[in-house]
Each structure stands twice: as structure tokens, then as C-alpha cells.
C-alpha positions as CSV (number, residue, x, y, z in Angstrom):
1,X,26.1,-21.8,-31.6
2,X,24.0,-23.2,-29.1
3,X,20.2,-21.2,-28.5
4,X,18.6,-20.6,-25.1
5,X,14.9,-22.0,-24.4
6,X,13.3,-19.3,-24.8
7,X,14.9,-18.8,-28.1
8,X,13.4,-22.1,-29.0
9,X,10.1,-21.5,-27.2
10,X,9.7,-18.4,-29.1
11,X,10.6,-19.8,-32.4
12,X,8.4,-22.7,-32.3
13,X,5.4,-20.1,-31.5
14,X,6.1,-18.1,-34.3
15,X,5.9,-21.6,-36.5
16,X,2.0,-22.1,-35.0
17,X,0.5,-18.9,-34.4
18,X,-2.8,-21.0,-33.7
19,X,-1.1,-22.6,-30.6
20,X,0.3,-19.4,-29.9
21,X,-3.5,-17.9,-29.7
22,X,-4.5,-20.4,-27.5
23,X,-1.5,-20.1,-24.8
24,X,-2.1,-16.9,-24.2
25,X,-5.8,-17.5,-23.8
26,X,-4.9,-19.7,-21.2
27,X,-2.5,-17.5,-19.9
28,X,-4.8,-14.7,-20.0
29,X,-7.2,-17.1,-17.7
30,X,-4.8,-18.1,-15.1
31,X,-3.8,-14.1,-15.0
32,X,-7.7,-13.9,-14.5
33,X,-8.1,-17.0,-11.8
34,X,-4.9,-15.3,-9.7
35,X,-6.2,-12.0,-9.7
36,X,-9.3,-12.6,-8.6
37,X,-8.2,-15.3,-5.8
38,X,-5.9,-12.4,-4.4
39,X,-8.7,-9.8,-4.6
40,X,-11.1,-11.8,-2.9
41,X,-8.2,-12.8,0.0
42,X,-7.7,-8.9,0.1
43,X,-11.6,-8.1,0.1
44,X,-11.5,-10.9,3.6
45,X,-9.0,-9.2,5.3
46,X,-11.1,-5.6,4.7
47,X,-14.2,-7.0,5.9
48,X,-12.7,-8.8,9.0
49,X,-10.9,-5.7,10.0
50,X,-13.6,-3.8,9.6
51,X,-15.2,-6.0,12.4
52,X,-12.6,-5.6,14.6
53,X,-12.9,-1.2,13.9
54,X,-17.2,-2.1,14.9
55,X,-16.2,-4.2,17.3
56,X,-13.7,-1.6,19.4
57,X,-16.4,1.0,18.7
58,X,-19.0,-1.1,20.3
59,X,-16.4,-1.4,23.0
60,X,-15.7,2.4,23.7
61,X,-19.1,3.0,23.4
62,X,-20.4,0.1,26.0
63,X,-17.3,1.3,28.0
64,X,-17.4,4.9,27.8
65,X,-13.9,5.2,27.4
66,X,-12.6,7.9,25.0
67,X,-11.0,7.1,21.5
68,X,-7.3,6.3,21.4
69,X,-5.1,9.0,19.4
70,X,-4.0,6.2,17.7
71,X,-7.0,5.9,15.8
72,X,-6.9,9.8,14.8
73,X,-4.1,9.1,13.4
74,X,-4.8,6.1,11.4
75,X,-7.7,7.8,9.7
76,X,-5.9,10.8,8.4
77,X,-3.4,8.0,7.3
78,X,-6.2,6.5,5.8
79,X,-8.0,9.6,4.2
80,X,-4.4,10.7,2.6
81,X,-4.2,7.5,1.1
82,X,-7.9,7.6,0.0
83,X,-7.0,11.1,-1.8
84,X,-3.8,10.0,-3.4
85,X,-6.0,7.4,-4.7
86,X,-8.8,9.2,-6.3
87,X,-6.3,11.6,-7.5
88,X,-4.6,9.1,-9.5
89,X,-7.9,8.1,-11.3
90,X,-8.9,12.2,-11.8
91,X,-11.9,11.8,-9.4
């Protein structure tokens, strides 16, 4: 009977648990590396749309034009998320 890979992978593993140590170090850093490139792309994106909201307020206010209801909308979107949020770390 013929094993599959990760039968094989596992087994040899389990023969050199110092090998084994140091993959999932190096797994553990990758994990780390990814994470932290996607957070900082996500922390970008934030921050540049946060420029845009400053610069439409900026706008408005130059402008005297009122507020769109659009934007009402988006921040009681954005406060129910912001509760949900705390709520699932019991703040």
C-alpha cells in the first residue's frame, strides 16, 4: 500500500523532532512577515481614506454645501461595526 506525502512528510518529522522545531519556527516567521505586510497594506488604505473623509470635509466646508445622507449613513454603519467589535473583546 502506497502512502500519501503528507504521510511521509509527517513521518519523517516525527523521526527529527529537532528539524521539526526549527520548521515551525520558520513557519511561525513567515506567519509573522504575512501578517504584518497585510496589516500594514490595511493600515495604508485607512489612512488614505481618511484623507479623502478630510479632504470632502474641507470641501463642504470651503463650499458650504451640506453633508450628503450618504455619509449619515456610513457612520452609523461604521459605529455598529465599531460596537460589535468592542463587544466581542468585552470592552
Amino acid at each position: 500500500m502506497r502512502s500519501g506525502v503528507m504521510e511521509v512528510i509527517v513521518a519523517y518529522f516525527s523521526q527529527h523532532p529537532a528539524l521539526f522545531a526549527v520548521a515551525v519556527v520558520l513557519s511561525l516567521a513567515v506567519l509573522a512577515f504575512v501578517l504584518m505586510f497585510v496589516l500594514k497594506k490595511v493600515v495604508q488604505v485607512v489612512l488614505v481614506a481618511a484623507a479623502f473623509v478630510v479632504l470632502y470635509a474641507a470641501y463642504l466646508s470651503f463650499t458650504g454645501a451640506g453633508v450628503s445622507p450618504l455619509f449619515g449613513q456610513l457612520w452609523q454603519h461604521f459605529t455598529t461595526a465599531l460596537h460589535f467589535i468592542s463587544a466581542m473583546f468585552g470592552h
